Amino acid sequence: MKIWSSFLLCCLLVLLTASAQAVTLSGRASTVFEWYDTGQEETATPAYQYLLFNAKDLWADGYNFRLYGRLADDLSDEDDVDSRLYYAYLEKKGLIEGLDFKLGRQFLSTTAGASLMDGLYLDYHNLGPLGVRVFGGGDVSYYDSYNAKDLIDGIELYGNFLDGLRVKFSYLQRWDDTELANELFGFSADYDYADLLNLYSEVQYNYLNDAISYVNLGANYHRVQQYSVRLEYLYSLPVFTSTSIYSVFAVDEYQEVLAELTYHFDQPGLRAFGRYTREIYQDYADANVFEFGLEKIRTERFSGYVSGTYRDDEEGQDLTGIKVYGAYLFNEKLRLGAGAHVDVLERRLDDEDDETTSSRVWADATLYLTKKIDVQAKVERTESDLWDEYYRGRIRLNVRF
């Protein structure tokens, strides 16, 4: 309730200001109704009211206010659905020369970590090729109680060097009820050589555990417009807060090596891709994953994709999957689509074969009433050997302003 008291207060203040100033208001209001079966075999019917709201040039040129949130309730009282304030902040670029700021609830992302924060974010970029960002405030969590003593703060140094080299160093710490929960360092670099080869890297270091927790190294060759080749390495080690019970348990690292080829056809929006991934586990058998697909982005009337996946598990649990979706814009008022995802898990135990199949099939439609108003609908059927049949549907009314 506190979230939406703040939400309504923010909207009221902006609207009162808008009546006295020449501001530009824009956004989208979405009314959503869903129904689905719960794990207790009851039918839940949640309703949501989303609001995306932007106010430009508020009070003075360059002051902007941005908000996105939702009100939620289950009309059948069968499932817990929450109202949420995703972000609501005031921003100003050029507060003074070279200084931008954001104040309020906002999403922040650095290589050292990411969070939803209630606080202040400053970006100073008047240091030649260098810049510095500092932030601090309340660390927001949707799934735990929000304590005023749950804090987050950090700093990021960044710069552009040579001809296209972008480098960032970051530091982040979290406090859980006055106890230091996380202390993380991050480094990232991105370099595009001669419009030929893009090299990138990200590294995260967990200081409290004295361990590297994340590494991502990659190269993308894109010299020829028709195709690109990407090679990537990933290393991941879970990070828990020092106050979590899970922090005392040993965790397994995960590694991944990926190679991908993408080919763009002469027809606009049409591409094909092939991808190989080697999944490397610490205590389990490694796996080889092969994926091939074709995708069409809508440039005229048709859009869709089809892809197949095969996962070869050395311990005898292979996975075969297929994804297919197609949509067609019949006229300026109506678009219809349908799709299916099917997975087949094959087990080889005691020289006997066993299969577990899961599938998701759906149909969707969009009706464009006007240029700013449309209605979206989707009906979905999910089936598996474990849960049998499962149905859900959604109707959404979008109004842009």
mmCIF file of C-alpha atoms in Angstrom:
data_model
loop_
_atom_site.group_PDB
_atom_site.id
_atom_site.type_symbol
_atom_site.label_atom_id
_atom_site.label_comp_id
_atom_site.label_asym_id
_atom_site.label_seq_id
_atom_site.Cartn_x
_atom_site.Cartn_y
_atom_site.Cartn_z
ATOM 1 C CA MET A 1 0.000 0.000 0.000
ATOM 2 C CA LYS A 2 2.928 2.320 0.701
ATOM 3 C CA ILE A 3 4.119 1.787 -2.868
ATOM 4 C CA TRP A 4 0.857 2.995 -4.330
ATOM 5 C CA SER A 5 0.472 5.879 -1.942
ATOM 6 C CA SER A 6 3.826 7.079 -3.292
ATOM 7 C CA PHE A 7 2.736 6.207 -6.851
ATOM 8 C CA LEU A 8 -0.467 8.254 -6.653
ATOM 9 C CA LEU A 9 1.334 11.120 -4.930
ATOM 10 C CA CYS A 10 3.944 11.234 -7.697
ATOM 11 C CA CYS A 11 1.262 11.330 -10.401
ATOM 12 C CA LEU A 12 -0.691 14.021 -8.566
ATOM 13 C CA LEU A 13 2.338 16.264 -8.155
ATOM 14 C CA VAL A 14 3.306 15.905 -11.807
ATOM 15 C CA LEU A 15 -0.235 16.582 -13.039
ATOM 16 C CA LEU A 16 -0.561 19.667 -10.829
ATOM 17 C CA THR A 17 2.736 20.933 -12.165
ATOM 18 C CA ALA A 18 1.726 20.112 -15.738
ATOM 19 C CA SER A 19 -1.331 22.325 -15.444
ATOM 20 C CA ALA A 20 0.887 25.310 -14.776
ATOM 21 C CA GLN A 21 3.808 24.574 -17.076
ATOM 22 C CA ALA A 22 4.230 23.792 -20.779
ATOM 23 C CA VAL A 23 5.240 20.182 -20.319
ATOM 24 C CA THR A 24 4.861 17.269 -22.727
ATOM 25 C CA LEU A 25 2.957 14.276 -21.331
ATOM 26 C CA SER A 26 3.037 10.823 -22.908
ATOM 27 C CA GLY A 27 2.666 7.201 -21.898
ATOM 28 C CA ARG A 28 0.535 4.089 -22.018
ATOM 29 C CA ALA A 29 -2.229 2.720 -19.806
ATOM 30 C CA SER A 30 -2.828 -1.047 -20.006
ATOM 31 C CA THR A 31 -5.720 -2.913 -18.421
ATOM 32 C CA VAL A 32 -5.015 -6.651 -18.207
ATOM 33 C CA PHE A 33 -7.245 -9.560 -17.219
ATOM 34 C CA GLU A 34 -5.824 -13.093 -16.860
ATOM 35 C CA TRP A 35 -7.060 -16.520 -15.895
ATOM 36 C CA TYR A 36 -5.036 -19.647 -15.167
ATOM 37 C CA ASP A 37 -5.048 -22.818 -13.093
ATOM 38 C CA THR A 38 -3.086 -22.774 -9.840
ATOM 39 C CA GLY A 39 -1.127 -25.653 -8.335
ATOM 40 C CA GLN A 40 -4.167 -26.387 -6.138
ATOM 41 C CA GLU A 41 -6.283 -26.890 -9.275
ATOM 42 C CA GLU A 42 -8.192 -23.668 -8.665
ATOM 43 C CA THR A 43 -8.765 -20.964 -11.273
ATOM 44 C CA ALA A 44 -7.174 -17.615 -10.529
ATOM 45 C CA THR A 45 -8.443 -14.463 -12.263
ATOM 46 C CA PRO A 46 -5.969 -11.645 -11.578
ATOM 47 C CA ALA A 47 -6.523 -8.151 -12.946
ATOM 48 C CA TYR A 48 -3.804 -5.561 -13.474
ATOM 49 C CA GLN A 49 -3.746 -1.879 -14.259
ATOM 50 C CA TYR A 50 -0.390 -0.798 -15.698
ATOM 51 C CA LEU A 51 0.700 2.797 -16.211
ATOM 52 C CA LEU A 52 3.734 4.003 -18.175
ATOM 53 C CA PHE A 53 3.984 7.761 -17.730
ATOM 54 C CA ASN A 54 6.489 10.344 -19.004
ATOM 55 C CA ALA A 55 6.538 14.095 -18.381
ATOM 56 C CA LYS A 56 9.122 16.008 -20.421
ATOM 57 C CA ASP A 57 10.483 19.481 -19.639
ATOM 58 C CA LEU A 58 8.891 19.612 -16.214
ATOM 59 C CA TRP A 59 9.412 22.883 -14.291
ATOM 60 C CA ALA A 60 12.224 23.826 -16.701
ATOM 61 C CA ASP A 61 13.859 22.560 -19.875
ATOM 62 C CA GLY A 62 15.580 19.219 -19.357
ATOM 63 C CA TYR A 63 13.729 18.073 -16.220
ATOM 64 C CA ASN A 64 11.914 14.835 -17.017
ATOM 65 C CA PHE A 65 9.797 12.533 -14.875
ATOM 66 C CA ARG A 66 9.349 8.820 -15.719
ATOM 67 C CA LEU A 67 7.105 6.285 -14.034
ATOM 68 C CA TYR A 68 6.043 2.683 -14.581
ATOM 69 C CA GLY A 69 3.986 0.546 -12.210
ATOM 70 C CA ARG A 70 0.920 -1.583 -11.779
ATOM 71 C CA LEU A 71 -2.043 -2.153 -9.488
ATOM 72 C CA ALA A 72 -2.977 -5.816 -9.055
ATOM 73 C CA ASP A 73 -5.612 -8.010 -7.434
ATOM 74 C CA ASP A 74 -6.922 -11.545 -7.900
ATOM 75 C CA LEU A 75 -10.676 -11.292 -8.376
ATOM 76 C CA SER A 76 -11.071 -14.947 -7.344
ATOM 77 C CA ASP A 77 -8.797 -14.609 -4.312
ATOM 78 C CA GLU A 78 -6.968 -17.818 -5.310
ATOM 79 C CA ASP A 79 -3.424 -16.538 -5.909
ATOM 80 C CA ASP A 80 -1.144 -13.845 -4.514
ATOM 81 C CA VAL A 81 -0.559 -11.065 -7.032
ATOM 82 C CA ASP A 82 1.271 -7.910 -6.033
ATOM 83 C CA SER A 83 1.063 -4.285 -6.987
ATOM 84 C CA ARG A 84 4.470 -3.005 -8.011
ATOM 85 C CA LEU A 85 6.217 0.258 -8.649
ATOM 86 C CA TYR A 86 8.923 -0.602 -11.181
ATOM 87 C CA TYR A 87 10.401 2.879 -11.434
ATOM 88 C CA ALA A 88 9.493 6.490 -10.682
ATOM 89 C CA TYR A 89 12.252 9.062 -10.925
ATOM 90 C CA LEU A 90 13.087 12.638 -11.824
ATOM 91 C CA GLU A 91 16.020 13.164 -14.177
ATOM 92 C CA LYS A 92 17.938 16.126 -15.504
ATOM 93 C CA LYS A 93 20.702 16.121 -18.069
ATOM 94 C CA GLY A 94 23.095 19.041 -17.742
ATOM 95 C CA LEU A 95 22.179 20.073 -14.188
ATOM 96 C CA ILE A 96 25.496 21.823 -14.363
ATOM 97 C CA GLU A 97 27.981 21.429 -17.188
ATOM 98 C CA GLY A 98 28.739 17.724 -17.544
ATOM 99 C CA LEU A 99 26.503 16.527 -14.682
ATOM 100 C CA ASP A 100 23.308 14.448 -15.062
ATOM 101 C CA PHE A 101 21.185 13.115 -12.229
ATOM 102 C CA LYS A 102 18.301 10.768 -11.451
ATOM 103 C CA LEU A 103 16.357 10.853 -8.199
ATOM 104 C CA GLY A 104 13.779 8.262 -7.156
ATOM 105 C CA ARG A 105 13.108 4.585 -7.824
ATOM 106 C CA GLN A 106 15.274 3.421 -10.705
ATOM 107 C CA PHE A 107 17.021 0.362 -12.111
ATOM 108 C CA LEU A 108 20.797 0.516 -12.060
ATOM 109 C CA SER A 109 23.169 -1.890 -13.748
ATOM 110 C CA THR A 110 26.954 -2.188 -13.485
ATOM 111 C CA THR A 111 29.336 -5.089 -13.986
ATOM 112 C CA ALA A 112 29.736 -5.164 -10.200
ATOM 113 C CA GLY A 113 26.000 -5.760 -9.797
ATOM 114 C CA ALA A 114 22.482 -4.589 -10.523
ATOM 115 C CA SER A 115 19.525 -3.582 -8.394
ATOM 116 C CA LEU A 116 16.313 -1.617 -8.141
ATOM 117 C CA MET A 117 17.133 1.402 -5.995
ATOM 118 C CA ASP A 118 15.275 4.190 -4.239
ATOM 119 C CA GLY A 119 17.929 6.865 -4.282
ATOM 120 C CA LEU A 120 20.201 9.279 -6.141
ATOM 121 C CA TYR A 121 22.277 8.575 -9.265
ATOM 122 C CA LEU A 122 24.858 11.095 -10.498
ATOM 123 C CA ASP A 123 26.808 10.943 -13.775
ATOM 124 C CA TYR A 124 29.671 13.416 -14.314
ATOM 125 C CA HIS A 125 31.240 13.256 -17.777
ATOM 126 C CA ASN A 126 33.278 16.418 -18.111
ATOM 127 C CA LEU A 127 36.705 14.874 -17.467
ATOM 128 C CA GLY A 128 37.963 14.533 -21.006
ATOM 129 C CA PRO A 129 37.708 10.877 -22.045
ATOM 130 C CA LEU A 130 36.733 9.871 -18.491
ATOM 131 C CA GLY A 131 33.498 9.920 -16.548
ATOM 132 C CA VAL A 132 32.316 8.892 -13.100
ATOM 133 C CA ARG A 133 28.949 7.674 -11.825
ATOM 134 C CA VAL A 134 28.016 7.448 -8.151
ATOM 135 C CA PHE A 135 24.789 6.158 -6.648
ATOM 136 C CA GLY A 136 23.238 5.352 -3.301
ATOM 137 C CA GLY A 137 19.906 4.677 -1.631
ATOM 138 C CA GLY A 138 17.520 1.966 -0.537
ATOM 139 C CA ASP A 139 17.911 -1.550 -1.986
ATOM 140 C CA VAL A 140 14.421 -2.560 -3.142
ATOM 141 C CA SER A 141 13.241 -6.179 -3.018
ATOM 142 C CA TYR A 142 9.869 -7.420 -4.259
ATOM 143 C CA TYR A 143 10.072 -10.737 -2.452
ATOM 144 C CA ASP A 144 11.340 -9.773 1.008
ATOM 145 C CA SER A 145 10.257 -7.121 3.430
ATOM 146 C CA TYR A 146 11.596 -3.715 2.419
ATOM 147 C CA ASN A 147 13.645 -2.370 5.328
ATOM 148 C CA ALA A 148 14.813 1.229 5.437
ATOM 149 C CA LYS A 149 18.197 -0.110 6.594
ATOM 150 C CA ASP A 150 18.620 -2.181 3.395
ATOM 151 C CA LEU A 151 20.993 0.072 1.494
ATOM 152 C CA ILE A 152 23.033 0.023 -1.703
ATOM 153 C CA ASP A 153 25.784 2.317 -2.916
ATOM 154 C CA GLY A 154 28.576 2.264 -5.422
ATOM 155 C CA ILE A 155 30.716 4.008 -7.993
ATOM 156 C CA GLU A 156 31.593 3.451 -11.650
ATOM 157 C CA LEU A 157 34.525 4.934 -13.557
ATOM 158 C CA TYR A 158 34.311 4.796 -17.344
ATOM 159 C CA GLY A 159 36.173 6.081 -20.340
ATOM 160 C CA ASN A 160 36.500 6.021 -24.121
ATOM 161 C CA PHE A 161 40.021 5.540 -25.419
ATOM 162 C CA LEU A 162 41.885 5.033 -28.672
ATOM 163 C CA ASP A 163 39.357 4.580 -31.457
ATOM 164 C CA GLY A 164 36.321 2.784 -30.012
ATOM 165 C CA LEU A 165 37.659 1.247 -26.781
ATOM 166 C CA ARG A 166 35.130 1.567 -23.946
ATOM 167 C CA VAL A 167 36.255 0.594 -20.429
ATOM 168 C CA LYS A 168 34.365 0.554 -17.105
ATOM 169 C CA PHE A 169 35.470 -0.122 -13.516
ATOM 170 C CA SER A 170 32.740 -0.443 -10.893
ATOM 171 C CA TYR A 171 32.295 -1.067 -7.173
ATOM 172 C CA LEU A 172 29.050 -1.932 -5.364
ATOM 173 C CA GLN A 173 28.101 -2.777 -1.791
ATOM 174 C CA ARG A 174 24.814 -3.846 -0.221
ATOM 175 C CA TRP A 175 23.767 -3.509 3.388
ATOM 176 C CA ASP A 176 21.169 -5.822 4.938
ATOM 177 C CA ASP A 177 19.765 -4.256 8.112
ATOM 178 C CA THR A 178 23.097 -2.447 8.795
ATOM 179 C CA GLU A 179 25.206 -5.571 8.014
ATOM 180 C CA LEU A 180 27.478 -5.593 4.959
ATOM 181 C CA ALA A 181 25.834 -8.190 2.686
ATOM 182 C CA ASN A 182 27.747 -7.844 -0.614
ATOM 183 C CA GLU A 183 30.938 -6.176 -1.723
ATOM 184 C CA LEU A 184 31.588 -6.578 -5.443
ATOM 185 C CA PHE A 185 34.042 -5.214 -8.003
ATOM 186 C CA GLY A 186 33.451 -5.199 -11.741
ATOM 187 C CA PHE A 187 35.382 -4.563 -14.951
ATOM 188 C CA SER A 188 34.154 -4.431 -18.536
ATOM 189 C CA ALA A 189 35.757 -3.574 -21.861
ATOM 190 C CA ASP A 190 34.371 -3.319 -25.370
ATOM 191 C CA TYR A 191 36.404 -2.658 -28.505
ATOM 192 C CA ASP A 192 35.365 -2.617 -32.149
ATOM 193 C CA TYR A 193 38.339 -2.983 -34.456
ATOM 194 C CA ALA A 194 38.030 -1.390 -37.892
ATOM 195 C CA ASP A 195 34.312 -2.204 -38.124
ATOM 196 C CA LEU A 196 35.526 -5.775 -38.458
ATOM 197 C CA LEU A 197 35.793 -7.456 -35.071
ATOM 198 C CA ASN A 198 34.028 -6.629 -31.820
ATOM 199 C CA LEU A 199 35.825 -7.810 -28.660
ATOM 200 C CA TYR A 200 34.106 -7.623 -25.279
ATOM 201 C CA SER A 201 34.625 -8.786 -21.727
ATOM 202 C CA GLU A 202 33.014 -8.576 -18.268
ATOM 203 C CA VAL A 203 34.503 -9.708 -14.956
ATOM 204 C CA GLN A 204 32.945 -9.600 -11.487
ATOM 205 C CA TYR A 205 34.893 -10.194 -8.273
ATOM 206 C CA ASN A 206 33.225 -11.116 -4.960
ATOM 207 C CA TYR A 207 35.431 -9.473 -2.333
ATOM 208 C CA LEU A 208 33.757 -11.004 0.748
ATOM 209 C CA ASN A 209 34.241 -14.529 -0.625
ATOM 210 C CA ASP A 210 37.568 -13.731 -2.313
ATOM 211 C CA ALA A 211 36.394 -15.335 -5.550
ATOM 212 C CA ILE A 212 35.746 -14.394 -9.151
ATOM 213 C CA SER A 213 31.983 -14.801 -9.549
ATOM 214 C CA TYR A 214 31.389 -13.949 -13.206
ATOM 215 C CA VAL A 215 33.392 -13.850 -16.438
ATOM 216 C CA ASN A 216 32.119 -13.228 -19.953
ATOM 217 C CA LEU A 217 34.616 -13.051 -22.855
ATOM 218 C CA GLY A 218 33.548 -12.779 -26.459
ATOM 219 C CA ALA A 219 34.396 -11.897 -30.033
ATOM 220 C CA ASN A 220 32.005 -11.064 -32.850
ATOM 221 C CA TYR A 221 33.235 -10.975 -36.455
ATOM 222 C CA HIS A 222 30.904 -8.787 -38.549
ATOM 223 C CA ARG A 223 33.003 -7.557 -41.452
ATOM 224 C CA VAL A 224 30.585 -8.918 -44.059
ATOM 225 C CA GLN A 225 27.060 -7.525 -43.843
ATOM 226 C CA GLN A 226 25.401 -10.841 -44.714
ATOM 227 C CA TYR A 227 26.805 -12.908 -41.877
ATOM 228 C CA SER A 228 28.459 -12.700 -38.477
ATOM 229 C CA VAL A 229 30.360 -15.182 -36.310
ATOM 230 C CA ARG A 230 30.331 -15.022 -32.514
ATOM 231 C CA LEU A 231 32.539 -16.901 -30.032
ATOM 232 C CA GLU A 232 31.884 -16.578 -26.312
ATOM 233 C CA TYR A 233 33.040 -17.969 -22.972
ATOM 234 C CA LEU A 234 30.987 -17.744 -19.775
ATOM 235 C CA TYR A 235 31.933 -18.528 -16.163
ATOM 236 C CA SER A 236 29.443 -18.165 -13.327
ATOM 237 C CA LEU A 237 29.586 -18.755 -9.567
ATOM 238 C CA PRO A 238 26.474 -17.926 -7.499
ATOM 239 C CA VAL A 239 26.671 -14.878 -5.221
ATOM 240 C CA PHE A 240 24.704 -14.893 -1.967
ATOM 241 C CA THR A 241 24.512 -12.154 0.608
ATOM 242 C CA SER A 242 26.609 -12.695 3.731
ATOM 243 C CA THR A 243 23.385 -12.680 5.779
ATOM 244 C CA SER A 244 21.794 -15.490 3.749
ATOM 245 C CA ILE A 245 21.753 -19.045 5.087
ATOM 246 C CA TYR A 246 22.921 -20.202 1.651
ATOM 247 C CA SER A 247 26.218 -18.337 2.032
ATOM 248 C CA VAL A 248 27.576 -21.119 4.303
ATOM 249 C CA PHE A 249 27.062 -23.857 1.708
ATOM 250 C CA ALA A 250 29.493 -24.813 -1.037
ATOM 251 C CA VAL A 251 28.294 -23.886 -4.533
ATOM 252 C CA ASP A 252 29.200 -25.260 -7.938
ATOM 253 C CA GLU A 253 30.671 -23.217 -10.733
ATOM 254 C CA TYR A 254 29.243 -23.316 -14.245
ATOM 255 C CA GLN A 255 31.095 -22.735 -17.508
ATOM 256 C CA GLU A 256 29.919 -22.411 -21.075
ATOM 257 C CA VAL A 257 31.608 -22.146 -24.467
ATOM 258 C CA LEU A 258 29.494 -20.928 -27.381
ATOM 259 C CA ALA A 259 29.951 -20.586 -31.134
ATOM 260 C CA GLU A 260 27.262 -18.974 -33.305
ATOM 261 C CA LEU A 261 26.871 -18.240 -37.008
ATOM 262 C CA THR A 262 24.170 -15.831 -38.194
ATOM 263 C CA TYR A 263 23.290 -15.340 -41.859
ATOM 264 C CA HIS A 264 21.153 -12.458 -43.136
ATOM 265 C CA PHE A 265 19.298 -13.099 -46.389
ATOM 266 C CA ASP A 266 18.701 -10.487 -49.058
ATOM 267 C CA GLN A 267 15.032 -10.411 -48.095
ATOM 268 C CA PRO A 268 14.632 -7.723 -45.405
ATOM 269 C CA GLY A 269 14.211 -9.045 -41.868
ATOM 270 C CA LEU A 270 15.038 -12.689 -42.665
ATOM 271 C CA ARG A 271 17.934 -14.435 -40.921
ATOM 272 C CA ALA A 272 19.133 -17.946 -40.134
ATOM 273 C CA PHE A 273 21.374 -19.015 -37.275
ATOM 274 C CA GLY A 274 23.243 -22.035 -36.009
ATOM 275 C CA ARG A 275 24.571 -22.263 -32.462
ATOM 276 C CA TYR A 276 26.720 -24.757 -30.563
ATOM 277 C CA THR A 277 27.095 -24.611 -26.776
ATOM 278 C CA ARG A 278 29.300 -26.729 -24.554
ATOM 279 C CA GLU A 279 27.836 -26.760 -21.025
ATOM 280 C CA ILE A 280 30.499 -27.546 -18.415
ATOM 281 C CA TYR A 281 29.416 -28.605 -14.926
ATOM 282 C CA GLN A 282 31.495 -29.177 -11.836
ATOM 283 C CA ASP A 283 29.761 -32.268 -10.396
ATOM 284 C CA TYR A 284 27.690 -33.452 -13.344
ATOM 285 C CA ALA A 285 28.410 -34.643 -16.852
ATOM 286 C CA ASP A 286 28.980 -31.983 -19.480
ATOM 287 C CA ALA A 287 26.519 -31.531 -22.324
ATOM 288 C CA ASN A 288 26.583 -30.489 -25.980
ATOM 289 C CA VAL A 289 23.711 -28.306 -27.191
ATOM 290 C CA PHE A 290 22.981 -27.722 -30.893
ATOM 291 C CA GLU A 291 20.412 -25.159 -32.032
ATOM 292 C CA PHE A 292 19.381 -24.091 -35.530
ATOM 293 C CA GLY A 293 16.720 -21.641 -36.529
ATOM 294 C CA LEU A 294 15.125 -19.279 -39.007
ATOM 295 C CA GLU A 295 13.573 -15.947 -38.014
ATOM 296 C CA LYS A 296 11.548 -13.361 -39.938
ATOM 297 C CA ILE A 297 11.048 -9.907 -38.448
ATOM 298 C CA ARG A 298 7.886 -8.289 -39.764
ATOM 299 C CA THR A 299 8.695 -5.755 -42.448
ATOM 300 C CA GLU A 300 5.379 -6.099 -44.290
ATOM 301 C CA ARG A 301 2.755 -8.634 -43.156
ATOM 302 C CA PHE A 302 4.387 -11.868 -41.980
ATOM 303 C CA SER A 303 6.640 -12.475 -38.983
ATOM 304 C CA GLY A 304 7.695 -15.629 -37.176
ATOM 305 C CA TYR A 305 10.391 -18.090 -36.302
ATOM 306 C CA VAL A 306 11.192 -21.804 -36.280
ATOM 307 C CA SER A 307 14.069 -23.398 -34.385
ATOM 308 C CA GLY A 308 15.191 -26.813 -33.222
ATOM 309 C CA THR A 309 17.350 -27.801 -30.232
ATOM 310 C CA TYR A 310 19.180 -31.007 -29.427
ATOM 311 C CA ARG A 311 20.979 -31.455 -26.108
ATOM 312 C CA ASP A 312 23.321 -34.436 -25.809
ATOM 313 C CA ASP A 313 23.851 -35.357 -22.145
ATOM 314 C CA GLU A 314 26.662 -37.807 -21.410
ATOM 315 C CA GLU A 315 24.721 -39.163 -18.405
ATOM 316 C CA GLY A 316 21.891 -40.343 -20.634
ATOM 317 C CA GLN A 317 19.358 -37.531 -20.398
ATOM 318 C CA ASP A 318 18.998 -36.069 -23.874
ATOM 319 C CA LEU A 319 16.636 -33.252 -24.805
ATOM 320 C CA THR A 320 15.026 -32.548 -28.165
ATOM 321 C CA GLY A 321 12.974 -29.421 -28.665
ATOM 322 C CA ILE A 322 11.260 -27.402 -31.365
ATOM 323 C CA LYS A 323 9.874 -23.869 -31.349
ATOM 324 C CA VAL A 324 7.624 -22.471 -34.055
ATOM 325 C CA TYR A 325 5.590 -19.265 -34.286
ATOM 326 C CA GLY A 326 3.939 -17.328 -37.064
ATOM 327 C CA ALA A 327 1.885 -14.140 -37.221
ATOM 328 C CA TYR A 328 0.172 -12.383 -40.118
ATOM 329 C CA LEU A 329 -1.071 -8.810 -40.385
ATOM 330 C CA PHE A 330 -4.267 -9.170 -42.432
ATOM 331 C CA ASN A 331 -4.969 -5.454 -42.596
ATOM 332 C CA GLU A 332 -4.352 -2.314 -40.585
ATOM 333 C CA LYS A 333 -6.858 -3.526 -37.959
ATOM 334 C CA LEU A 334 -6.087 -7.216 -37.339
ATOM 335 C CA ARG A 335 -3.038 -9.395 -36.667
ATOM 336 C CA LEU A 336 -3.345 -13.123 -35.829
ATOM 337 C CA GLY A 337 -0.644 -15.506 -34.623
ATOM 338 C CA ALA A 338 -0.109 -19.050 -33.358
ATOM 339 C CA GLY A 339 2.844 -20.932 -31.933
ATOM 340 C CA ALA A 340 4.062 -24.070 -30.216
ATOM 341 C CA HIS A 341 7.033 -25.102 -28.072
ATOM 342 C CA VAL A 342 7.613 -28.842 -27.603
ATOM 343 C CA ASP A 343 10.348 -30.493 -25.498
ATOM 344 C CA VAL A 344 11.075 -34.218 -25.288
ATOM 345 C CA LEU A 345 13.408 -35.416 -22.525
ATOM 346 C CA GLU A 346 14.828 -38.868 -23.230
ATOM 347 C CA ARG A 347 16.253 -40.854 -20.310
ATOM 348 C CA ARG A 348 18.423 -43.927 -20.711
ATOM 349 C CA LEU A 349 18.351 -45.744 -17.365
ATOM 350 C CA ASP A 350 19.125 -49.438 -16.842
ATOM 351 C CA ASP A 351 19.171 -49.990 -20.604
ATOM 352 C CA GLU A 352 15.549 -48.854 -20.829
ATOM 353 C CA ASP A 353 14.312 -45.785 -22.637
ATOM 354 C CA ASP A 354 11.913 -43.365 -20.977
ATOM 355 C CA GLU A 355 10.464 -40.141 -22.365
ATOM 356 C CA THR A 356 8.960 -37.065 -20.740
ATOM 357 C CA THR A 357 7.215 -34.644 -23.063
ATOM 358 C CA SER A 358 6.088 -31.110 -22.343
ATOM 359 C CA SER A 359 4.369 -28.773 -24.776
ATOM 360 C CA ARG A 360 2.977 -25.268 -24.918
ATOM 361 C CA VAL A 361 0.577 -24.258 -27.682
ATOM 362 C CA TRP A 362 -1.019 -20.857 -28.030
ATOM 363 C CA ALA A 363 -2.929 -18.505 -30.286
ATOM 364 C CA ASP A 364 -2.898 -14.723 -30.080
ATOM 365 C CA ALA A 365 -4.565 -11.783 -31.752
ATOM 366 C CA THR A 366 -4.174 -8.015 -31.835
ATOM 367 C CA LEU A 367 -7.025 -5.717 -32.842
ATOM 368 C CA TYR A 368 -5.951 -2.146 -33.669
ATOM 369 C CA LEU A 369 -8.998 -0.006 -32.871
ATOM 370 C CA THR A 370 -7.208 3.284 -33.555
ATOM 371 C CA LYS A 371 -3.607 4.394 -33.902
ATOM 372 C CA LYS A 372 -3.411 4.740 -30.113
ATOM 373 C CA ILE A 373 -5.770 2.023 -28.873
ATOM 374 C CA ASP A 374 -5.428 -1.725 -29.373
ATOM 375 C CA VAL A 375 -6.655 -4.939 -27.764
ATOM 376 C CA GLN A 376 -4.427 -8.009 -27.377
ATOM 377 C CA ALA A 377 -5.633 -11.513 -26.529
ATOM 378 C CA LYS A 378 -3.822 -14.801 -25.959
ATOM 379 C CA VAL A 379 -5.002 -18.323 -25.106
ATOM 380 C CA GLU A 380 -2.463 -20.960 -24.103
ATOM 381 C CA ARG A 381 -2.518 -24.684 -23.370
ATOM 382 C CA THR A 382 0.392 -26.340 -21.562
ATOM 383 C CA GLU A 383 0.756 -30.084 -21.101
ATOM 384 C CA SER A 384 3.387 -32.286 -19.474
ATOM 385 C CA ASP A 385 3.706 -35.779 -18.062
ATOM 386 C CA LEU A 386 3.989 -34.254 -14.595
ATOM 387 C CA TRP A 387 1.219 -31.622 -14.542
ATOM 388 C CA ASP A 388 -1.210 -32.892 -17.205
ATOM 389 C CA GLU A 389 -3.159 -30.044 -18.804
ATOM 390 C CA TYR A 390 -2.842 -26.412 -17.829
ATOM 391 C CA TYR A 391 -4.709 -23.486 -19.390
ATOM 392 C CA ARG A 392 -4.264 -19.755 -19.202
ATOM 393 C CA GLY A 393 -5.472 -16.729 -21.090
ATOM 394 C CA ARG A 394 -4.945 -12.984 -21.202
ATOM 395 C CA ILE A 395 -6.793 -9.957 -22.546
ATOM 396 C CA ARG A 396 -5.017 -6.609 -22.611
ATOM 397 C CA LEU A 397 -6.322 -3.153 -23.537
ATOM 398 C CA ASN A 398 -3.580 -0.630 -24.397
ATOM 399 C CA VAL A 399 -4.256 3.094 -24.580
ATOM 400 C CA ARG A 400 -1.375 5.370 -25.597
ATOM 401 C CA PHE A 401 -1.419 9.078 -25.001
#
